[in-house]
Amino acid sequence: MTARVPKGAGNNAQNMNQMIRQAQKMQDQITELQDDIEARDFTTTAGGGAVELVMTGKKTIKSLTIKPEVVNADDIEMLQDLIISAVNEAVAQIENTTEDEMSKITGGVSLPGLF
């Protein structure tokens, strides 16, 4: 009895090399996108513009502007809430931008640990 080799089985090495090249290209695109996002600034506001925050794509606060009229020694909690809101919104913007742009590269496939 002789064993039969399925048609196209001889191309497995070629197919594997092509898959490896595609994976490397995708990894390069992901790395480039991550660098691009980290270099961007994301600006958010809270309280109708009373607080403005600029955060880098690395999630580092670059600037925080507070309008004088919201500074009230008797209501520190409101100011704290506005700052927290602006920070949380900036982080959400960065994460949403990263997820949206990564899905363009990965075709919507989730790759744990990459972003």
Short mmCIF file of N, CA, C and O in Angstrom, two decimals:
data_model
loop_
_atom_site.label_atom_id
_atom_site.label_comp_id
_atom_site.label_asym_id
_atom_site.label_seq_id
_atom_site.Cartn_x
_atom_site.Cartn_y
_atom_site.Cartn_z
N MET A 1 0.84 -1.17 0.00
CA MET A 1 0.00 0.00 0.00
C MET A 1 0.88 1.23 0.00
O MET A 1 1.85 1.31 0.73
N THR A 2 0.51 2.21 -0.79
CA THR A 2 1.30 3.42 -0.87
C THR A 2 0.52 4.58 -0.27
O THR A 2 -0.70 4.65 -0.36
N ALA A 3 1.25 5.47 0.32
CA ALA A 3 0.62 6.66 0.91
C ALA A 3 0.46 7.71 -0.15
O ALA A 3 1.32 7.88 -1.01
N ARG A 4 -0.64 8.37 -0.11
CA ARG A 4 -0.87 9.45 -1.07
C ARG A 4 -0.68 10.79 -0.38
O ARG A 4 -1.17 11.01 0.73
N VAL A 5 -0.01 11.67 -1.07
CA VAL A 5 0.22 13.01 -0.57
C VAL A 5 -0.85 13.91 -1.17
O VAL A 5 -1.05 13.91 -2.39
N PRO A 6 -1.57 14.66 -0.35
CA PRO A 6 -2.61 15.55 -0.88
C PRO A 6 -2.04 16.56 -1.86
O PRO A 6 -0.88 16.97 -1.75
N LYS A 7 -2.86 16.94 -2.83
CA LYS A 7 -2.42 17.93 -3.81
C LYS A 7 -2.07 19.23 -3.11
O LYS A 7 -2.77 19.67 -2.19
N GLY A 8 -1.01 19.85 -3.55
CA GLY A 8 -0.60 21.12 -2.98
C GLY A 8 0.19 20.99 -1.69
O GLY A 8 0.61 21.99 -1.13
N ALA A 9 0.39 19.75 -1.21
CA ALA A 9 1.11 19.59 0.05
C ALA A 9 2.55 20.01 -0.06
O ALA A 9 3.17 20.42 0.91
N GLY A 10 3.08 19.98 -1.24
CA GLY A 10 4.47 20.39 -1.45
C GLY A 10 4.65 21.89 -1.29
O GLY A 10 5.76 22.38 -1.17
N ASN A 11 3.59 22.65 -1.27
CA ASN A 11 3.66 24.10 -1.15
C ASN A 11 3.57 24.58 0.30
O ASN A 11 3.51 25.77 0.55
N ASN A 12 3.51 23.65 1.24
CA ASN A 12 3.35 24.05 2.64
C ASN A 12 4.45 24.98 3.11
O ASN A 12 4.18 25.94 3.83
N ALA A 13 5.68 24.70 2.71
CA ALA A 13 6.80 25.56 3.12
C ALA A 13 6.63 26.95 2.53
O ALA A 13 6.86 27.96 3.21
N GLN A 14 6.22 27.00 1.29
CA GLN A 14 6.01 28.30 0.64
C GLN A 14 4.86 29.06 1.31
O GLN A 14 4.97 30.25 1.55
N ASN A 15 3.76 28.36 1.61
CA ASN A 15 2.64 28.99 2.29
C ASN A 15 3.04 29.49 3.68
O ASN A 15 2.63 30.57 4.10
N MET A 16 3.84 28.70 4.38
CA MET A 16 4.30 29.09 5.71
C MET A 16 5.18 30.33 5.62
O MET A 16 5.03 31.25 6.42
N ASN A 17 6.07 30.39 4.64
CA ASN A 17 6.93 31.57 4.47
C ASN A 17 6.10 32.80 4.17
O ASN A 17 6.37 33.90 4.68
N GLN A 18 5.06 32.64 3.35
CA GLN A 18 4.20 33.77 3.02
C GLN A 18 3.45 34.25 4.27
O GLN A 18 3.34 35.45 4.50
N MET A 19 2.97 33.33 5.08
CA MET A 19 2.27 33.70 6.32
C MET A 19 3.21 34.43 7.27
O MET A 19 2.82 35.41 7.92
N ILE A 20 4.44 33.97 7.35
CA ILE A 20 5.44 34.61 8.22
C ILE A 20 5.71 36.03 7.74
O ILE A 20 5.78 36.97 8.54
N ARG A 21 5.84 36.21 6.42
CA ARG A 21 6.07 37.56 5.87
C ARG A 21 4.87 38.47 6.17
O ARG A 21 5.05 39.64 6.53
N GLN A 22 3.65 37.95 6.03
CA GLN A 22 2.46 38.75 6.31
C GLN A 22 2.39 39.13 7.79
O GLN A 22 2.05 40.26 8.13
N ALA A 23 2.73 38.18 8.66
CA ALA A 23 2.72 38.46 10.09
C ALA A 23 3.78 39.51 10.45
O ALA A 23 3.52 40.41 11.26
N GLN A 24 4.94 39.44 9.82
CA GLN A 24 5.99 40.42 10.07
C GLN A 24 5.56 41.81 9.59
O GLN A 24 5.77 42.81 10.27
N LYS A 25 4.91 41.85 8.43
CA LYS A 25 4.43 43.12 7.90
C LYS A 25 3.40 43.72 8.85
O LYS A 25 3.43 44.92 9.15
N MET A 26 2.48 42.88 9.36
CA MET A 26 1.47 43.35 10.30
C MET A 26 2.12 43.86 11.58
O MET A 26 1.75 44.91 12.10
N GLN A 27 3.12 43.15 12.07
CA GLN A 27 3.82 43.58 13.29
C GLN A 27 4.51 44.92 13.06
O GLN A 27 4.46 45.80 13.93
N ASP A 28 5.11 45.12 11.89
CA ASP A 28 5.74 46.39 11.57
C ASP A 28 4.72 47.53 11.54
O ASP A 28 4.98 48.62 12.04
N GLN A 29 3.55 47.26 10.95
CA GLN A 29 2.49 48.27 10.90
C GLN A 29 1.98 48.60 12.30
O GLN A 29 1.73 49.77 12.61
N ILE A 30 1.84 47.60 13.13
CA ILE A 30 1.38 47.82 14.51
C ILE A 30 2.39 48.66 15.28
O ILE A 30 2.02 49.62 15.97
N THR A 31 3.67 48.34 15.14
CA THR A 31 4.72 49.10 15.82
C THR A 31 4.72 50.55 15.35
O THR A 31 4.81 51.48 16.16
N GLU A 32 4.57 50.75 14.05
CA GLU A 32 4.54 52.10 13.49
C GLU A 32 3.33 52.87 14.02
O GLU A 32 3.45 54.04 14.40
N LEU A 33 2.18 52.22 14.08
CA LEU A 33 0.98 52.88 14.59
C LEU A 33 1.13 53.22 16.07
O LEU A 33 0.76 54.31 16.50
N GLN A 34 1.68 52.31 16.86
CA GLN A 34 1.88 52.58 18.28
C GLN A 34 2.78 53.79 18.47
O GLN A 34 2.49 54.66 19.30
N ASP A 35 3.86 53.87 17.69
CA ASP A 35 4.75 55.02 17.78
C ASP A 35 4.03 56.31 17.40
O ASP A 35 4.20 57.35 18.04
N ASP A 36 3.19 56.22 16.35
CA ASP A 36 2.44 57.39 15.90
C ASP A 36 1.46 57.87 16.98
O ASP A 36 1.39 59.07 17.27
N ILE A 37 0.73 56.95 17.57
CA ILE A 37 -0.24 57.32 18.61
C ILE A 37 0.47 57.90 19.83
O ILE A 37 0.03 58.89 20.41
N GLU A 38 1.61 57.32 20.21
CA GLU A 38 2.36 57.83 21.36
C GLU A 38 2.86 59.26 21.13
O GLU A 38 3.02 60.02 22.07
N ALA A 39 3.08 59.62 19.86
CA ALA A 39 3.58 60.96 19.54
C ALA A 39 2.46 62.00 19.47
O ALA A 39 2.73 63.21 19.46
N ARG A 40 1.22 61.57 19.44
CA ARG A 40 0.08 62.49 19.32
C ARG A 40 -0.28 63.12 20.67
O ARG A 40 0.00 62.58 21.72
N ASP A 41 -0.96 64.27 20.55
CA ASP A 41 -1.56 64.92 21.71
C ASP A 41 -3.08 64.76 21.61
O ASP A 41 -3.65 64.88 20.53
N PHE A 42 -3.71 64.49 22.75
CA PHE A 42 -5.16 64.35 22.83
C PHE A 42 -5.65 65.42 23.80
O PHE A 42 -5.20 65.49 24.94
N THR A 43 -6.60 66.25 23.32
CA THR A 43 -7.10 67.37 24.11
C THR A 43 -8.55 67.11 24.50
O THR A 43 -9.36 66.72 23.65
N THR A 44 -8.86 67.29 25.77
CA THR A 44 -10.23 67.14 26.25
C THR A 44 -10.59 68.32 27.14
O THR A 44 -9.70 69.01 27.65
N THR A 45 -11.89 68.51 27.30
CA THR A 45 -12.36 69.55 28.20
C THR A 45 -13.43 68.97 29.11
O THR A 45 -14.03 67.93 28.81
N ALA A 46 -13.65 69.65 30.20
CA ALA A 46 -14.72 69.27 31.14
C ALA A 46 -15.34 70.55 31.67
O ALA A 46 -14.70 71.61 31.67
N GLY A 47 -16.57 70.43 32.10
CA GLY A 47 -17.27 71.59 32.67
C GLY A 47 -17.49 72.69 31.65
O GLY A 47 -17.34 73.87 31.97
N GLY A 48 -17.81 72.29 30.41
CA GLY A 48 -18.07 73.30 29.38
C GLY A 48 -16.85 74.11 29.02
O GLY A 48 -16.94 75.27 28.64
N GLY A 49 -15.68 73.51 29.15
CA GLY A 49 -14.43 74.20 28.82
C GLY A 49 -13.74 74.83 30.00
O GLY A 49 -12.69 75.46 29.86
N ALA A 50 -14.29 74.63 31.19
CA ALA A 50 -13.68 75.21 32.39
C ALA A 50 -12.32 74.58 32.69
O ALA A 50 -11.43 75.22 33.23
N VAL A 51 -12.18 73.31 32.32
CA VAL A 51 -10.92 72.60 32.48
C VAL A 51 -10.54 72.02 31.14
O VAL A 51 -11.36 71.39 30.47
N GLU A 52 -9.30 72.27 30.72
CA GLU A 52 -8.79 71.70 29.47
C GLU A 52 -7.53 70.92 29.79
O GLU A 52 -6.66 71.41 30.51
N LEU A 53 -7.46 69.72 29.24
CA LEU A 53 -6.34 68.85 29.51
C LEU A 53 -5.75 68.36 28.20
O LEU A 53 -6.50 67.99 27.29
N VAL A 54 -4.44 68.36 28.10
CA VAL A 54 -3.74 67.80 26.95
C VAL A 54 -2.91 66.63 27.46
O VAL A 54 -2.12 66.78 28.39
N MET A 55 -3.14 65.46 26.85
CA MET A 55 -2.43 64.25 27.26
C MET A 55 -1.76 63.66 26.02
O MET A 55 -2.33 63.66 24.93
N THR A 56 -0.56 63.13 26.19
CA THR A 56 0.12 62.48 25.08
C THR A 56 -0.42 61.07 24.89
O THR A 56 -1.09 60.53 25.79
N GLY A 57 -0.13 60.48 23.76
CA GLY A 57 -0.54 59.10 23.50
C GLY A 57 0.10 58.11 24.45
O GLY A 57 -0.35 56.97 24.56
N LYS A 58 1.12 58.54 25.16
CA LYS A 58 1.75 57.69 26.19
C LYS A 58 1.03 57.82 27.52
O LYS A 58 1.47 57.31 28.53
N LYS A 59 -0.09 58.56 27.50
CA LYS A 59 -0.93 58.79 28.68
C LYS A 59 -0.20 59.59 29.76
O LYS A 59 -0.33 59.35 30.96
N THR A 60 0.57 60.58 29.30
CA THR A 60 1.25 61.51 30.18
C THR A 60 0.58 62.87 30.03
O THR A 60 0.37 63.33 28.90
N ILE A 61 0.22 63.49 31.14
CA ILE A 61 -0.42 64.80 31.07
C ILE A 61 0.62 65.83 30.64
O ILE A 61 1.67 65.97 31.26
N LYS A 62 0.29 66.52 29.56
CA LYS A 62 1.19 67.52 29.00
C LYS A 62 0.86 68.92 29.53
O LYS A 62 1.74 69.70 29.83
N SER A 63 -0.46 69.20 29.63
CA SER A 63 -0.85 70.49 30.20
C SER A 63 -2.25 70.39 30.78
O SER A 63 -3.05 69.55 30.39
N LEU A 64 -2.51 71.26 31.74
CA LEU A 64 -3.81 71.34 32.40
C LEU A 64 -4.11 72.83 32.57
O LEU A 64 -3.33 73.55 33.19
N THR A 65 -5.23 73.27 31.98
CA THR A 65 -5.63 74.67 32.07
C THR A 65 -6.96 74.73 32.81
O THR A 65 -7.91 74.02 32.46
N ILE A 66 -7.01 75.57 33.84
CA ILE A 66 -8.22 75.74 34.64
C ILE A 66 -8.62 77.20 34.58
O ILE A 66 -7.81 78.08 34.91
N LYS A 67 -9.85 77.45 34.16
CA LYS A 67 -10.33 78.84 34.13
C LYS A 67 -10.51 79.34 35.56
O LYS A 67 -11.02 78.61 36.42
N PRO A 68 -10.10 80.56 35.83
CA PRO A 68 -10.15 81.10 37.19
C PRO A 68 -11.54 81.06 37.82
O PRO A 68 -11.66 80.87 39.04
N GLU A 69 -12.58 81.21 37.02
CA GLU A 69 -13.92 81.26 37.60
C GLU A 69 -14.38 79.95 38.22
O GLU A 69 -15.36 79.93 38.96
N VAL A 70 -13.70 78.83 37.93
CA VAL A 70 -14.10 77.56 38.55
C VAL A 70 -13.30 77.26 39.81
O VAL A 70 -13.55 76.26 40.48
N VAL A 71 -12.37 78.13 40.13
CA VAL A 71 -11.58 77.93 41.34
C VAL A 71 -12.32 78.60 42.49
O VAL A 71 -12.44 79.82 42.56
N ASN A 72 -12.84 77.75 43.36
CA ASN A 72 -13.63 78.24 44.50
C ASN A 72 -13.16 77.45 45.72
O ASN A 72 -13.34 76.23 45.79
N ALA A 73 -12.58 78.15 46.64
CA ALA A 73 -12.07 77.49 47.85
C ALA A 73 -13.15 76.75 48.62
O ALA A 73 -12.86 75.78 49.33
N ASP A 74 -14.40 77.16 48.45
CA ASP A 74 -15.49 76.51 49.16
C ASP A 74 -16.02 75.27 48.41
O ASP A 74 -16.87 74.56 48.95
N ASP A 75 -15.56 75.07 47.18
CA ASP A 75 -16.06 73.93 46.38
C ASP A 75 -14.91 73.24 45.65
O ASP A 75 -14.92 73.11 44.43
N ILE A 76 -13.95 72.79 46.42
CA ILE A 76 -12.80 72.08 45.86
C ILE A 76 -13.23 70.79 45.18
O ILE A 76 -12.67 70.38 44.17
N GLU A 77 -14.25 70.14 45.70
CA GLU A 77 -14.71 68.86 45.14
C GLU A 77 -15.14 69.00 43.69
O GLU A 77 -14.87 68.12 42.88
N MET A 78 -15.79 70.10 43.33
CA MET A 78 -16.21 70.29 41.94
C MET A 78 -14.99 70.37 41.03
O MET A 78 -14.96 69.74 39.97
N LEU A 79 -13.98 71.10 41.43
CA LEU A 79 -12.77 71.22 40.64
C LEU A 79 -12.08 69.87 40.50
O LEU A 79 -11.64 69.50 39.41
N GLN A 80 -12.02 69.13 41.57
CA GLN A 80 -11.43 67.79 41.51
C GLN A 80 -12.20 66.90 40.54
O GLN A 80 -11.60 66.17 39.75
N ASP A 81 -13.53 66.97 40.59
CA ASP A 81 -14.36 66.17 39.68
C ASP A 81 -14.12 66.55 38.22
O ASP A 81 -14.07 65.68 37.35
N LEU A 82 -13.97 67.84 37.95
CA LEU A 82 -13.71 68.29 36.58
C LEU A 82 -12.37 67.77 36.07
O LEU A 82 -12.26 67.33 34.93
N ILE A 83 -11.37 67.81 36.92
CA ILE A 83 -10.04 67.32 36.52
C ILE A 83 -10.07 65.82 36.28
O ILE A 83 -9.56 65.33 35.27
N ILE A 84 -10.71 65.09 37.18
CA ILE A 84 -10.82 63.64 37.02
C ILE A 84 -11.57 63.31 35.73
O ILE A 84 -11.17 62.43 34.97
N SER A 85 -12.63 64.04 35.47
CA SER A 85 -13.42 63.82 34.25
C SER A 85 -12.58 64.05 33.00
O SER A 85 -12.62 63.26 32.05
N ALA A 86 -11.80 65.13 32.99
CA ALA A 86 -10.95 65.43 31.83
C ALA A 86 -9.88 64.36 31.63
O ALA A 86 -9.61 63.94 30.50
N VAL A 87 -9.27 63.91 32.71
CA VAL A 87 -8.25 62.85 32.61
C VAL A 87 -8.86 61.56 32.08
O VAL A 87 -8.32 60.94 31.15
N ASN A 88 -10.00 61.18 32.64
CA ASN A 88 -10.65 59.94 32.19
C ASN A 88 -11.06 60.01 30.72
O ASN A 88 -10.94 59.03 29.99
N GLU A 89 -11.54 61.16 30.29
CA GLU A 89 -11.94 61.33 28.90
C GLU A 89 -10.73 61.24 27.97
O GLU A 89 -10.80 60.64 26.90
N ALA A 90 -9.61 61.83 28.36
CA ALA A 90 -8.40 61.76 27.54
C ALA A 90 -7.91 60.32 27.41
O ALA A 90 -7.55 59.86 26.32
N VAL A 91 -7.91 59.58 28.51
CA VAL A 91 -7.50 58.18 28.48
C VAL A 91 -8.43 57.38 27.57
O VAL A 91 -7.98 56.56 26.75
N ALA A 92 -9.73 57.63 27.67
CA ALA A 92 -10.69 56.92 26.83
C ALA A 92 -10.47 57.26 25.35
O ALA A 92 -10.55 56.37 24.49
N GLN A 93 -10.17 58.52 25.04
CA GLN A 93 -9.88 58.90 23.66
C GLN A 93 -8.69 58.14 23.11
O GLN A 93 -8.71 57.65 21.99
N ILE A 94 -7.63 58.05 23.91
CA ILE A 94 -6.42 57.35 23.48
C ILE A 94 -6.72 55.88 23.24
O ILE A 94 -6.33 55.30 22.22
N GLU A 95 -7.42 55.26 24.17
CA GLU A 95 -7.74 53.84 24.03
C GLU A 95 -8.66 53.57 22.85
O GLU A 95 -8.44 52.61 22.10
N ASN A 96 -9.66 54.41 22.64
CA ASN A 96 -10.56 54.23 21.49
C ASN A 96 -9.84 54.44 20.17
O ASN A 96 -10.05 53.68 19.22
N THR A 97 -8.98 55.45 20.10
CA THR A 97 -8.20 55.70 18.89
C THR A 97 -7.30 54.51 18.60
O THR A 97 -7.21 54.05 17.46
N THR A 98 -6.63 54.02 19.62
CA THR A 98 -5.73 52.87 19.45
C THR A 98 -6.50 51.66 18.96
O THR A 98 -6.10 51.00 17.99
N GLU A 99 -7.63 51.37 19.60
CA GLU A 99 -8.43 50.21 19.22
C GLU A 99 -8.95 50.33 17.79
O GLU A 99 -8.86 49.38 17.00
N ASP A 100 -9.47 51.50 17.43
CA ASP A 100 -10.01 51.71 16.09
C ASP A 100 -8.94 51.57 15.01
O ASP A 100 -9.15 50.91 13.99
N GLU A 101 -7.80 52.19 15.25
CA GLU A 101 -6.76 52.16 14.24
C GLU A 101 -6.06 50.80 14.16
O GLU A 101 -5.63 50.38 13.10
N MET A 102 -5.96 50.11 15.29
CA MET A 102 -5.39 48.77 15.28
C MET A 102 -6.29 47.80 14.51
O MET A 102 -5.81 46.92 13.80
N SER A 103 -7.60 47.97 14.66
CA SER A 103 -8.52 47.05 13.99
C SER A 103 -8.42 47.19 12.47
O SER A 103 -8.68 46.23 11.75
N LYS A 104 -8.00 48.36 11.99
CA LYS A 104 -7.78 48.54 10.56
C LYS A 104 -6.61 47.68 10.08
O LYS A 104 -6.62 47.18 8.96
N ILE A 105 -5.63 47.51 10.92
CA ILE A 105 -4.45 46.72 10.56
C ILE A 105 -4.73 45.23 10.73
O ILE A 105 -4.38 44.42 9.89
N THR A 106 -5.37 44.88 11.84
CA THR A 106 -5.57 43.47 12.17
C THR A 106 -6.84 42.89 11.59
O THR A 106 -7.11 41.70 11.76
N GLY A 107 -7.65 43.72 10.93
CA GLY A 107 -8.89 43.23 10.38
C GLY A 107 -9.91 42.90 11.45
O GLY A 107 -10.79 42.08 11.25
N GLY A 108 -9.79 43.54 12.60
CA GLY A 108 -10.74 43.32 13.68
C GLY A 108 -10.40 42.16 14.59
O GLY A 108 -11.07 41.91 15.57
N VAL A 109 -9.32 41.43 14.28
CA VAL A 109 -8.90 40.30 15.11
C VAL A 109 -8.18 40.84 16.33
O VAL A 109 -7.27 41.66 16.22
N SER A 110 -8.59 40.42 17.50
CA SER A 110 -7.95 40.87 18.73
C SER A 110 -6.65 40.11 18.94
O SER A 110 -6.61 38.88 18.86
N LEU A 111 -5.58 40.87 19.16
CA LEU A 111 -4.27 40.27 19.41
C LEU A 111 -3.84 40.64 20.81
O LEU A 111 -3.24 41.69 21.03
N PRO A 112 -4.16 39.80 21.80
CA PRO A 112 -3.86 40.13 23.19
C PRO A 112 -2.40 40.47 23.42
O PRO A 112 -1.51 39.83 22.86
N GLY A 113 -2.18 41.52 24.20
CA GLY A 113 -0.82 41.89 24.55
C GLY A 113 -0.17 42.86 23.60
O GLY A 113 0.88 43.41 23.89
N LEU A 114 -0.77 43.10 22.43
CA LEU A 114 -0.15 44.00 21.48
C LEU A 114 -0.56 45.44 21.71
O LEU A 114 0.15 46.37 21.40
N PHE A 115 -1.77 45.65 22.22
CA PHE A 115 -2.22 47.02 22.47
C PHE A 115 -3.28 47.01 23.52
O PHE A 115 -3.83 46.06 23.92
#
